[in-house]
Amino acid sequence: MDRFPAVVAAGPGPAGLVELGEEDLPAGSVTIEVSHSSLNYKDGLAVTGTGKVIRSFPLTCGIDLAGTVRSSIDPAWRPGDAVLATGCGLGETHPGGYTTLQRVPGEWLVRIPDRLDARRAMALGTAGFTAMLAARAIEGGASGDDGHSAGGDGEVLVTGAGGGVGSVAVAVLSRLGYRVVASTGRPELHGYLTGLGAAEIIGRAGLGTSPVRPLQPERWRGVVDTVGGTILANALAQSRRDGVVAACGLAGSSDLATTVFPFILRGVRLAGVDSVWRPAGERLTTWTQLAEVLPGEVIDGFSTVEPMSAIAGLAGRVLGGEIRGRVVIDTAR
Ligand SMILES: NC(=O)c1ccc[n+]([C@@H]2O[C@H](COP(=O)([O-])OP(=O)(O)OC[C@H]3O[C@@H](n4cnc5c(N)ncnc54)[C@H](OP(=O)(O)O)[C@@H]3O)[C@@H](O)[C@H]2O)c1
């Protein structure tokens, strides 16, 4: 019987590279030859064992996967189909994508859009999916019912712009026509972010002022926030009337100290983004949009490919905020 490599957390603490057999695969209707996964902040927590990401041990890490169906008892999928899965408990409660073979329930799978392949799908991964969900929330707020024209109207802010969610958000929102202002703590990324479509770069410190004045001059039509804390509180206080602030992450802090004033005096909407559990229809629509909005060469511009054997070092770097854009994990190396 085939043996294959996988990054497994045997218990609390760091995960390691081991060999598994087919008998180790979980229950599920579709078996996938996984060619690529990706590196997300949550993967960094899981692989280093520093966050309570994994709920039962032992567990294969990796919250994303992409590859080809090897076998299926789900009539929706056939051998050879190109598929991806993100979230749905992968790498948290169900064995994940840091492996070359995995089995999942068929309803978690999304067909890889024609314009993408497995590598580019994972260059987007959970981070890209999250960025598109946030962009959709902002677009929904620009539906026209509230006096704003739909799409591409006004300035949007992306925080933690040099990271995975941030980089994809900059690329997506600029292609949707918005004037994107990217906030980063890394001045060396200015050229990179401008290349992705940012019209203006502001330093992280500029948004981090404390105490936060509850209502500041109105600027943002929309915000994609990956950082939380004081930066999110300031973004709310600077949002324009009926602006939408999509709260995606906590790279800086899980705290949020704000007032009700942006909500009751400016109609600002705080939109939560949860990428893990989305209905199948929304997942397909969101992936289709991602593939339509982002040309392949743009995806290649914010992503690099690394071998799965390097995962321990990569996990530490993503937690340290040192990764630029997205890292695809080549599971075969
Ligand atoms: N809601 C969801 O479903 C969902 C999905 C995916 C990710 N997330 C969350 O979104 C966040 C970003 O994920 P990611 O995969 O994009 O991670 P990432 O690639 O590590 O990016 C995070 C970025 O945040 C900034 N940052 C890091 N530490 C910071 C600090 N102490 N203060 C202020 N900014 C800081 C850095 O950007 P600069 O260097 O450019 O400043 C860093 O590149 C994480 O909290 C993650 O858990 C949530």
mmCIF file of C-alpha atoms and ligand atoms in Angstrom:
data_model
loop_
_atom_site.group_PDB
_atom_site.id
_atom_site.type_symbol
_atom_site.label_atom_id
_atom_site.label_comp_id
_atom_site.label_asym_id
_atom_site.label_seq_id
_atom_site.Cartn_x
_atom_site.Cartn_y
_atom_site.Cartn_z
ATOM 1 C CA MET A 1 0.000 0.000 0.000
ATOM 2 C CA ASP A 2 1.225 3.531 -0.865
ATOM 3 C CA ARG A 3 3.043 5.501 1.782
ATOM 4 C CA PHE A 4 2.927 9.286 1.472
ATOM 5 C CA PRO A 5 4.341 12.320 3.307
ATOM 6 C CA ALA A 6 2.218 14.531 5.563
ATOM 7 C CA VAL A 7 2.761 17.251 8.151
ATOM 8 C CA VAL A 8 1.065 15.932 11.270
ATOM 9 C CA ALA A 9 0.468 17.395 14.719
ATOM 10 C CA ALA A 10 0.749 14.388 16.998
ATOM 11 C CA GLY A 11 -0.304 16.417 20.036
ATOM 12 C CA PRO A 12 -0.067 19.964 21.431
ATOM 13 C CA GLY A 13 3.238 21.459 20.262
ATOM 14 C CA PRO A 14 4.972 21.660 16.875
ATOM 15 C CA ALA A 15 3.870 19.452 13.971
ATOM 16 C CA GLY A 16 6.361 17.335 12.021
ATOM 17 C CA LEU A 17 6.804 15.617 8.680
ATOM 18 C CA VAL A 18 5.809 11.917 8.841
ATOM 19 C CA GLU A 19 4.778 9.105 6.493
ATOM 20 C CA LEU A 20 1.164 7.934 6.423
ATOM 21 C CA GLY A 21 -0.667 5.110 4.658
ATOM 22 C CA GLU A 22 -4.121 4.988 3.073
ATOM 23 C CA GLU A 23 -5.391 3.342 6.246
ATOM 24 C CA ASP A 24 -4.718 6.677 8.010
ATOM 25 C CA LEU A 25 -7.104 8.620 5.762
ATOM 26 C CA PRO A 26 -10.346 9.814 7.364
ATOM 27 C CA ALA A 27 -13.889 8.964 6.314
ATOM 28 C CA GLY A 28 -15.165 10.899 3.307
ATOM 29 C CA SER A 29 -16.596 10.401 -0.155
ATOM 30 C CA VAL A 30 -13.761 11.772 -2.326
ATOM 31 C CA THR A 31 -10.063 10.862 -2.290
ATOM 32 C CA ILE A 32 -7.800 13.566 -3.701
ATOM 33 C CA GLU A 33 -4.225 13.516 -4.940
ATOM 34 C CA VAL A 34 -3.158 16.800 -3.356
ATOM 35 C CA SER A 35 -0.545 18.645 -5.424
ATOM 36 C CA HIS A 36 -0.621 22.008 -3.635
ATOM 37 C CA SER A 37 -1.652 23.600 -0.361
ATOM 38 C CA SER A 38 -0.863 27.043 1.009
ATOM 39 C CA LEU A 39 0.454 28.924 4.014
ATOM 40 C CA ASN A 40 -2.004 30.986 6.026
ATOM 41 C CA TYR A 41 -1.644 32.706 9.394
ATOM 42 C CA LYS A 42 -3.783 29.939 10.906
ATOM 43 C CA ASP A 43 -1.424 27.310 9.462
ATOM 44 C CA GLY A 44 1.433 29.100 11.202
ATOM 45 C CA LEU A 45 -0.402 28.772 14.522
ATOM 46 C CA ALA A 46 -1.213 25.103 13.899
ATOM 47 C CA VAL A 47 2.238 24.001 12.713
ATOM 48 C CA THR A 48 4.085 25.752 15.529
ATOM 49 C CA GLY A 49 1.505 24.610 18.070
ATOM 50 C CA THR A 50 1.141 28.144 19.413
ATOM 51 C CA GLY A 51 -2.593 28.554 18.844
ATOM 52 C CA LYS A 52 -5.518 26.298 19.683
ATOM 53 C CA VAL A 53 -6.252 25.644 16.012
ATOM 54 C CA ILE A 54 -6.259 21.852 16.095
ATOM 55 C CA ARG A 55 -9.108 20.345 18.073
ATOM 56 C CA SER A 56 -8.202 16.649 17.998
ATOM 57 C CA PHE A 57 -4.897 14.802 17.681
ATOM 58 C CA PRO A 58 -3.217 13.405 15.684
ATOM 59 C CA LEU A 59 -4.200 15.632 12.740
ATOM 60 C CA THR A 60 -2.702 16.494 9.351
ATOM 61 C CA CYS A 61 -2.209 20.280 9.158
ATOM 62 C CA GLY A 62 -3.116 22.615 6.273
ATOM 63 C CA ILE A 63 -6.399 24.523 5.981
ATOM 64 C CA ASP A 64 -6.330 24.503 2.145
ATOM 65 C CA LEU A 65 -5.823 21.869 -0.536
ATOM 66 C CA ALA A 66 -5.937 21.542 -4.314
ATOM 67 C CA GLY A 67 -5.370 18.630 -6.645
ATOM 68 C CA THR A 68 -7.053 15.923 -8.670
ATOM 69 C CA VAL A 69 -9.768 13.461 -7.698
ATOM 70 C CA ARG A 70 -8.348 9.926 -7.477
ATOM 71 C CA SER A 71 -11.619 8.177 -6.596
ATOM 72 C CA SER A 72 -15.111 9.183 -5.563
ATOM 73 C CA ILE A 73 -18.336 7.635 -4.329
ATOM 74 C CA ASP A 74 -19.993 11.062 -4.635
ATOM 75 C CA PRO A 75 -21.723 11.265 -8.055
ATOM 76 C CA ALA A 76 -20.785 14.971 -8.286
ATOM 77 C CA TRP A 77 -17.071 14.120 -8.672
ATOM 78 C CA ARG A 78 -15.123 11.878 -11.023
ATOM 79 C CA PRO A 79 -11.516 10.730 -11.154
ATOM 80 C CA GLY A 80 -9.408 13.408 -12.846
ATOM 81 C CA ASP A 81 -11.556 16.370 -11.719
ATOM 82 C CA ALA A 82 -9.479 19.386 -10.656
ATOM 83 C CA VAL A 83 -10.713 20.454 -7.225
ATOM 84 C CA LEU A 84 -9.924 22.717 -4.302
ATOM 85 C CA ALA A 85 -11.119 22.989 -0.730
ATOM 86 C CA THR A 86 -10.583 25.717 1.852
ATOM 87 C CA GLY A 87 -11.737 25.924 5.460
ATOM 88 C CA CYS A 88 -14.584 23.535 6.357
ATOM 89 C CA GLY A 89 -12.497 22.437 9.332
ATOM 90 C CA LEU A 90 -9.561 21.201 7.213
ATOM 91 C CA GLY A 91 -6.454 21.211 9.367
ATOM 92 C CA GLU A 92 -8.588 22.021 12.421
ATOM 93 C CA THR A 93 -11.083 19.209 12.998
ATOM 94 C CA HIS A 94 -10.575 17.201 9.768
ATOM 95 C CA PRO A 95 -7.177 16.174 8.337
ATOM 96 C CA GLY A 96 -5.946 18.931 6.007
ATOM 97 C CA GLY A 97 -3.865 19.722 2.954
ATOM 98 C CA TYR A 98 -0.238 19.247 4.022
ATOM 99 C CA THR A 99 -0.108 15.808 2.396
ATOM 100 C CA THR A 100 -0.144 14.279 -1.066
ATOM 101 C CA LEU A 101 -3.312 12.240 -0.401
ATOM 102 C CA GLN A 102 -6.465 13.276 1.430
ATOM 103 C CA ARG A 103 -10.114 12.297 1.710
ATOM 104 C CA VAL A 104 -12.967 14.768 2.274
ATOM 105 C CA PRO A 105 -16.744 14.969 1.984
ATOM 106 C CA GLY A 106 -17.619 15.831 -1.627
ATOM 107 C CA GLU A 107 -19.756 18.817 -0.593
ATOM 108 C CA TRP A 108 -16.645 20.671 0.608
ATOM 109 C CA LEU A 109 -15.090 20.670 -2.856
ATOM 110 C CA VAL A 110 -15.115 23.444 -5.447
ATOM 111 C CA ARG A 111 -14.226 22.761 -9.078
ATOM 112 C CA ILE A 112 -11.086 24.757 -9.904
ATOM 113 C CA PRO A 113 -12.218 27.500 -12.330
ATOM 114 C CA ASP A 114 -10.892 27.078 -15.900
ATOM 115 C CA ARG A 115 -8.728 30.195 -15.646
ATOM 116 C CA LEU A 116 -6.865 28.775 -12.647
ATOM 117 C CA ASP A 117 -4.872 25.626 -11.980
ATOM 118 C CA ALA A 118 -4.061 23.953 -8.660
ATOM 119 C CA ARG A 119 -0.992 26.122 -8.049
ATOM 120 C CA ARG A 120 -2.772 29.402 -8.735
ATOM 121 C CA ALA A 121 -5.845 28.258 -6.789
ATOM 122 C CA MET A 122 -3.585 27.790 -3.771
ATOM 123 C CA ALA A 123 -1.801 31.079 -4.460
ATOM 124 C CA LEU A 124 -5.242 32.444 -3.568
ATOM 125 C CA GLY A 125 -6.319 29.820 -1.009
ATOM 126 C CA THR A 126 -8.159 30.804 2.169
ATOM 127 C CA ALA A 127 -6.509 34.240 2.126
ATOM 128 C CA GLY A 128 -7.709 35.022 -1.402
ATOM 129 C CA PHE A 129 -11.163 33.620 -0.714
ATOM 130 C CA THR A 130 -11.375 35.807 2.406
ATOM 131 C CA ALA A 131 -10.248 38.897 0.502
ATOM 132 C CA MET A 132 -12.943 38.300 -2.120
ATOM 133 C CA LEU A 133 -15.611 37.784 0.564
ATOM 134 C CA ALA A 134 -14.554 41.118 2.056
ATOM 135 C CA ALA A 135 -14.646 42.799 -1.354
ATOM 136 C CA ARG A 136 -18.134 41.387 -1.912
ATOM 137 C CA ALA A 137 -19.254 42.841 1.416
ATOM 138 C CA ILE A 138 -17.955 46.254 0.342
ATOM 139 C CA GLU A 139 -19.540 45.911 -3.106
ATOM 140 C CA GLY A 140 -22.843 44.989 -1.416
ATOM 141 C CA GLY A 141 -22.615 48.209 0.565
ATOM 142 C CA ALA A 142 -22.207 50.052 -2.733
ATOM 143 C CA SER A 143 -25.382 48.576 -4.211
ATOM 144 C CA GLY A 144 -26.816 51.949 -5.159
ATOM 145 C CA ASP A 145 -29.677 51.750 -2.648
ATOM 146 C CA ASP A 146 -27.806 53.999 -0.255
ATOM 147 C CA GLY A 147 -26.919 56.734 -2.707
ATOM 148 C CA HIS A 148 -23.575 55.279 -3.724
ATOM 149 C CA SER A 149 -23.004 53.881 -7.176
ATOM 150 C CA ALA A 150 -22.243 50.159 -7.341
ATOM 151 C CA GLY A 151 -18.589 49.247 -7.335
ATOM 152 C CA GLY A 152 -15.421 51.169 -7.835
ATOM 153 C CA ASP A 153 -16.652 54.327 -6.152
ATOM 154 C CA GLY A 154 -14.295 55.994 -3.714
ATOM 155 C CA GLU A 155 -11.353 55.104 -1.559
ATOM 156 C CA VAL A 156 -10.926 51.798 0.203
ATOM 157 C CA LEU A 157 -8.404 50.978 2.908
ATOM 158 C CA VAL A 158 -6.603 47.635 3.189
ATOM 159 C CA THR A 159 -4.691 47.012 6.430
ATOM 160 C CA GLY A 160 -1.917 44.461 6.836
ATOM 161 C CA ALA A 161 -1.595 44.978 3.091
ATOM 162 C CA GLY A 162 1.702 43.131 2.702
ATOM 163 C CA GLY A 163 0.246 39.879 4.061
ATOM 164 C CA GLY A 164 -1.775 37.226 2.259
ATOM 165 C CA VAL A 165 -5.328 38.535 2.697
ATOM 166 C CA GLY A 166 -4.081 42.106 2.316
ATOM 167 C CA SER A 167 -2.179 41.517 -0.920
ATOM 168 C CA VAL A 168 -5.111 39.792 -2.619
ATOM 169 C CA ALA A 169 -7.500 42.488 -1.349
ATOM 170 C CA VAL A 170 -5.320 45.233 -2.862
ATOM 171 C CA ALA A 171 -5.204 43.395 -6.202
ATOM 172 C CA VAL A 172 -8.943 42.643 -6.267
ATOM 173 C CA LEU A 173 -10.252 46.032 -5.128
ATOM 174 C CA SER A 174 -8.016 48.001 -7.489
ATOM 175 C CA ARG A 175 -9.259 45.857 -10.384
ATOM 176 C CA LEU A 176 -12.846 46.489 -9.290
ATOM 177 C CA GLY A 177 -12.101 50.187 -9.794
ATOM 178 C CA TYR A 178 -11.599 51.471 -6.267
ATOM 179 C CA ARG A 179 -8.788 53.813 -5.277
ATOM 180 C CA VAL A 180 -6.941 51.505 -2.903
ATOM 181 C CA VAL A 181 -4.971 52.869 0.041
ATOM 182 C CA ALA A 182 -2.696 50.174 1.451
ATOM 183 C CA SER A 183 -1.510 50.257 5.052
ATOM 184 C CA THR A 184 1.696 48.412 5.873
ATOM 185 C CA GLY A 185 4.299 48.364 8.603
ATOM 186 C CA ARG A 186 6.985 47.477 6.045
ATOM 187 C CA PRO A 187 8.226 50.487 4.029
ATOM 188 C CA GLU A 188 10.225 48.114 1.821
ATOM 189 C CA LEU A 189 6.925 46.805 0.378
ATOM 190 C CA HIS A 190 5.859 50.118 -1.184
ATOM 191 C CA GLY A 191 6.949 49.141 -4.700
ATOM 192 C CA TYR A 192 5.341 45.706 -4.373
ATOM 193 C CA LEU A 193 1.997 47.146 -3.209
ATOM 194 C CA THR A 194 1.966 49.822 -5.893
ATOM 195 C CA GLY A 195 2.610 47.065 -8.418
ATOM 196 C CA LEU A 196 -0.462 45.203 -7.128
ATOM 197 C CA GLY A 197 -2.606 48.290 -7.695
ATOM 198 C CA ALA A 198 -2.356 50.440 -4.546
ATOM 199 C CA ALA A 199 -2.745 54.140 -5.364
ATOM 200 C CA GLU A 200 -1.330 55.262 -2.009
ATOM 201 C CA ILE A 201 0.592 53.667 0.849
ATOM 202 C CA ILE A 202 0.248 54.723 4.484
ATOM 203 C CA GLY A 203 2.311 53.529 7.419
ATOM 204 C CA ARG A 204 0.832 51.221 10.034
ATOM 205 C CA ALA A 205 1.642 53.759 12.746
ATOM 206 C CA GLY A 206 -0.565 56.412 11.129
ATOM 207 C CA LEU A 207 -3.661 54.292 11.789
ATOM 208 C CA GLY A 208 -2.548 53.113 15.178
ATOM 209 C CA THR A 209 -3.007 56.325 17.148
ATOM 210 C CA SER A 210 -4.517 55.908 20.578
ATOM 211 C CA PRO A 211 -6.782 56.974 22.235
ATOM 212 C CA VAL A 212 -9.085 56.641 19.229
ATOM 213 C CA ARG A 213 -11.206 59.715 18.563
ATOM 214 C CA PRO A 214 -14.711 58.301 17.936
ATOM 215 C CA LEU A 215 -15.463 60.353 14.794
ATOM 216 C CA GLN A 216 -12.629 61.480 12.532
ATOM 217 C CA PRO A 217 -12.714 63.090 9.070
ATOM 218 C CA GLU A 218 -14.637 60.792 6.699
ATOM 219 C CA ARG A 219 -12.500 58.971 4.182
ATOM 220 C CA TRP A 220 -13.132 55.244 3.571
ATOM 221 C CA ARG A 221 -15.908 53.904 1.368
ATOM 222 C CA GLY A 222 -14.815 50.456 2.460
ATOM 223 C CA VAL A 223 -12.152 48.831 4.616
ATOM 224 C CA VAL A 224 -10.608 45.360 4.534
ATOM 225 C CA ASP A 225 -9.056 44.957 7.956
ATOM 226 C CA THR A 226 -6.774 42.019 8.744
ATOM 227 C CA VAL A 227 -5.206 43.527 11.849
ATOM 228 C CA GLY A 228 -7.898 44.364 14.464
ATOM 229 C CA GLY A 229 -7.286 46.431 17.619
ATOM 230 C CA THR A 230 -6.590 50.158 17.442
ATOM 231 C CA ILE A 231 -6.163 50.078 13.658
ATOM 232 C CA LEU A 232 -9.670 48.672 13.188
ATOM 233 C CA ALA A 233 -11.091 51.189 15.682
ATOM 234 C CA ASN A 234 -9.489 54.086 13.783
ATOM 235 C CA ALA A 235 -10.691 52.685 10.442
ATOM 236 C CA LEU A 236 -14.274 52.669 11.768
ATOM 237 C CA ALA A 237 -13.919 56.253 13.008
ATOM 238 C CA GLN A 238 -12.607 57.376 9.575
ATOM 239 C CA SER A 239 -15.284 55.621 7.511
ATOM 240 C CA ARG A 240 -17.569 57.610 5.272
ATOM 241 C CA ARG A 241 -21.336 57.671 5.620
ATOM 242 C CA ASP A 242 -22.687 54.147 4.882
ATOM 243 C CA GLY A 243 -19.176 52.773 4.498
ATOM 244 C CA VAL A 244 -18.553 49.068 5.031
ATOM 245 C CA VAL A 245 -15.725 47.812 7.224
ATOM 246 C CA ALA A 246 -14.967 44.126 6.672
ATOM 247 C CA ALA A 247 -13.299 42.694 9.783
ATOM 248 C CA CYS A 248 -11.212 39.708 8.666
ATOM 249 C CA GLY A 249 -8.385 39.200 11.107
ATOM 250 C CA LEU A 250 -6.430 39.786 14.278
ATOM 251 C CA ALA A 251 -2.801 39.904 13.117
ATOM 252 C CA GLY A 252 -2.285 42.859 15.484
ATOM 253 C CA SER A 253 -4.873 42.293 18.195
ATOM 254 C CA SER A 254 -8.167 40.560 18.887
ATOM 255 C CA ASP A 255 -9.360 43.598 20.869
ATOM 256 C CA LEU A 256 -11.817 46.133 19.537
ATOM 257 C CA ALA A 257 -12.493 49.211 21.655
ATOM 258 C CA THR A 258 -14.834 51.518 19.772
ATOM 259 C CA THR A 259 -17.980 53.595 20.276
ATOM 260 C CA VAL A 260 -21.396 53.372 18.643
ATOM 261 C CA PHE A 261 -20.940 56.792 16.966
ATOM 262 C CA PRO A 262 -19.699 55.585 13.532
ATOM 263 C CA PHE A 263 -22.687 53.222 13.415
ATOM 264 C CA ILE A 264 -25.477 55.541 14.594
ATOM 265 C CA LEU A 265 -24.262 58.872 13.183
ATOM 266 C CA ARG A 266 -22.750 57.697 9.869
ATOM 267 C CA GLY A 267 -24.493 54.397 9.217
ATOM 268 C CA VAL A 268 -21.142 52.644 9.033
ATOM 269 C CA ARG A 269 -21.544 48.883 8.801
ATOM 270 C CA LEU A 270 -19.173 46.417 10.425
ATOM 271 C CA ALA A 271 -19.209 43.252 8.311
ATOM 272 C CA GLY A 272 -17.769 40.116 9.861
ATOM 273 C CA VAL A 273 -15.977 37.756 7.474
ATOM 274 C CA ASP A 274 -15.840 34.030 8.211
ATOM 275 C CA SER A 275 -14.234 32.091 5.382
ATOM 276 C CA VAL A 276 -14.379 28.668 7.032
ATOM 277 C CA TRP A 277 -18.052 27.816 6.698
ATOM 278 C CA ARG A 278 -19.697 29.314 3.623
ATOM 279 C CA PRO A 279 -22.617 27.772 1.722
ATOM 280 C CA ALA A 280 -21.582 25.836 -1.409
ATOM 281 C CA GLY A 281 -23.250 28.365 -3.751
ATOM 282 C CA GLU A 282 -21.406 31.294 -2.199
ATOM 283 C CA ARG A 283 -18.089 29.428 -2.389
ATOM 284 C CA LEU A 284 -18.538 28.744 -6.094
ATOM 285 C CA THR A 285 -19.608 32.318 -6.872
ATOM 286 C CA THR A 286 -16.705 33.762 -4.913
ATOM 287 C CA TRP A 287 -14.108 31.502 -6.585
ATOM 288 C CA THR A 288 -15.571 32.274 -10.013
ATOM 289 C CA GLN A 289 -15.264 35.998 -9.290
ATOM 290 C CA LEU A 290 -11.681 35.627 -8.076
ATOM 291 C CA ALA A 291 -10.725 33.838 -11.301
ATOM 292 C CA GLU A 292 -12.478 36.498 -13.410
ATOM 293 C CA VAL A 293 -11.016 39.514 -11.618
ATOM 294 C CA LEU A 294 -7.401 38.385 -11.221
ATOM 295 C CA PRO A 295 -5.318 37.487 -14.303
ATOM 296 C CA GLY A 296 -2.825 34.658 -13.784
ATOM 297 C CA GLU A 297 0.205 36.941 -14.004
ATOM 298 C CA VAL A 298 -1.165 39.117 -11.197
ATOM 299 C CA ILE A 299 -1.598 36.015 -9.007
ATOM 300 C CA ASP A 300 1.975 34.993 -9.842
ATOM 301 C CA GLY A 301 3.135 38.472 -8.803
ATOM 302 C CA PHE A 302 2.032 38.064 -5.178
ATOM 303 C CA SER A 303 2.899 34.384 -4.714
ATOM 304 C CA THR A 304 5.912 32.106 -4.370
ATOM 305 C CA VAL A 305 6.126 28.305 -4.192
ATOM 306 C CA GLU A 306 7.891 26.524 -1.326
ATOM 307 C CA PRO A 307 8.363 22.818 -0.552
ATOM 308 C CA MET A 308 6.305 21.186 2.177
ATOM 309 C CA SER A 309 9.586 20.045 3.765
ATOM 310 C CA ALA A 310 10.280 23.715 4.654
ATOM 311 C CA ILE A 311 7.009 24.161 6.557
ATOM 312 C CA ALA A 312 8.482 24.548 10.053
ATOM 313 C CA GLY A 313 10.503 27.650 9.126
ATOM 314 C CA LEU A 314 7.697 29.099 6.997
ATOM 315 C CA ALA A 315 5.216 28.746 9.870
ATOM 316 C CA GLY A 316 7.426 30.837 12.149
ATOM 317 C CA ARG A 317 7.857 33.474 9.456
ATOM 318 C CA VAL A 318 4.116 33.915 8.816
ATOM 319 C CA LEU A 319 3.500 34.433 12.541
ATOM 320 C CA GLY A 320 6.325 36.986 12.582
ATOM 321 C CA GLY A 321 4.622 38.990 9.801
ATOM 322 C CA GLU A 322 7.651 38.358 7.568
ATOM 323 C CA ILE A 323 5.897 36.750 4.604
ATOM 324 C CA ARG A 324 5.137 38.946 1.607
ATOM 325 C CA GLY A 325 1.917 38.032 -0.177
ATOM 326 C CA ARG A 326 1.119 34.356 -0.530
ATOM 327 C CA VAL A 327 3.107 31.142 -0.243
ATOM 328 C CA VAL A 328 1.989 28.050 -2.163
ATOM 329 C CA ILE A 329 3.054 24.750 -0.620
ATOM 330 C CA ASP A 330 4.267 22.125 -3.104
ATOM 331 C CA THR A 331 3.259 18.968 -1.271
ATOM 332 C CA ALA A 332 5.445 16.657 -3.396
ATOM 333 C CA ARG A 333 8.717 18.267 -2.314
HETATM 334 N N1 LIG B 1 -11.944 35.714 8.870
HETATM 335 C C1 LIG B 1 -11.419 34.720 8.191
HETATM 336 O O1 LIG B 1 -12.085 33.805 7.737
HETATM 337 C C2 LIG B 1 -9.930 34.744 7.951
HETATM 338 C C3 LIG B 1 -9.368 34.101 6.845
HETATM 339 C C4 LIG B 1 -7.998 34.246 6.610
HETATM 340 C C5 LIG B 1 -7.214 34.962 7.501
HETATM 341 N N2 LIG B 1 -7.804 35.519 8.590
HETATM 342 C C6 LIG B 1 -7.022 36.310 9.533
HETATM 343 O O2 LIG B 1 -6.556 37.457 8.837
HETATM 344 C C7 LIG B 1 -5.285 37.838 9.348
HETATM 345 C C8 LIG B 1 -4.291 37.893 8.191
HETATM 346 O O3 LIG B 1 -4.109 36.593 7.663
HETATM 347 P P1 LIG B 1 -3.004 36.355 6.562
HETATM 348 O O4 LIG B 1 -3.061 34.916 6.201
HETATM 349 O O5 LIG B 1 -3.131 37.405 5.520
HETATM 350 O O6 LIG B 1 -1.678 36.604 7.448
HETATM 351 P P2 LIG B 1 -0.292 37.262 7.018
HETATM 352 O O7 LIG B 1 0.046 36.862 5.629
HETATM 353 O O8 LIG B 1 0.659 36.968 8.109
HETATM 354 O O9 LIG B 1 -0.587 38.830 7.004
HETATM 355 C C9 LIG B 1 -0.805 39.549 8.187
HETATM 356 C C10 LIG B 1 -0.266 40.969 7.998
HETATM 357 O O10 LIG B 1 -0.683 41.749 9.111
HETATM 358 C C11 LIG B 1 0.293 42.733 9.385
HETATM 359 N N3 LIG B 1 0.714 42.588 10.786
HETATM 360 C C12 LIG B 1 1.374 41.542 11.345
HETATM 361 N N4 LIG B 1 1.579 41.758 12.641
HETATM 362 C C13 LIG B 1 1.024 42.972 12.926
HETATM 363 C C14 LIG B 1 0.917 43.754 14.108
HETATM 364 N N5 LIG B 1 1.402 43.329 15.280
HETATM 365 N N6 LIG B 1 0.287 44.936 14.022
HETATM 366 C C15 LIG B 1 -0.225 45.379 12.855
HETATM 367 N N7 LIG B 1 -0.143 44.679 11.694
HETATM 368 C C16 LIG B 1 0.469 43.485 11.742
HETATM 369 C C17 LIG B 1 1.455 42.482 8.422
HETATM 370 O O11 LIG B 1 1.239 43.312 7.291
HETATM 371 P P3 LIG B 1 2.218 44.556 6.963
HETATM 372 O O12 LIG B 1 3.616 44.057 7.174
HETATM 373 O O13 LIG B 1 1.932 44.898 5.540
HETATM 374 O O14 LIG B 1 1.842 45.644 7.906
HETATM 375 C C18 LIG B 1 1.259 41.051 8.009
HETATM 376 O O15 LIG B 1 1.817 40.795 6.749
HETATM 377 C C19 LIG B 1 -4.937 36.809 10.423
HETATM 378 O O16 LIG B 1 -5.319 37.315 11.683
HETATM 379 C C20 LIG B 1 -5.799 35.615 10.062
HETATM 380 O O17 LIG B 1 -6.067 34.791 11.160
HETATM 381 C C21 LIG B 1 -9.130 35.412 8.827
#
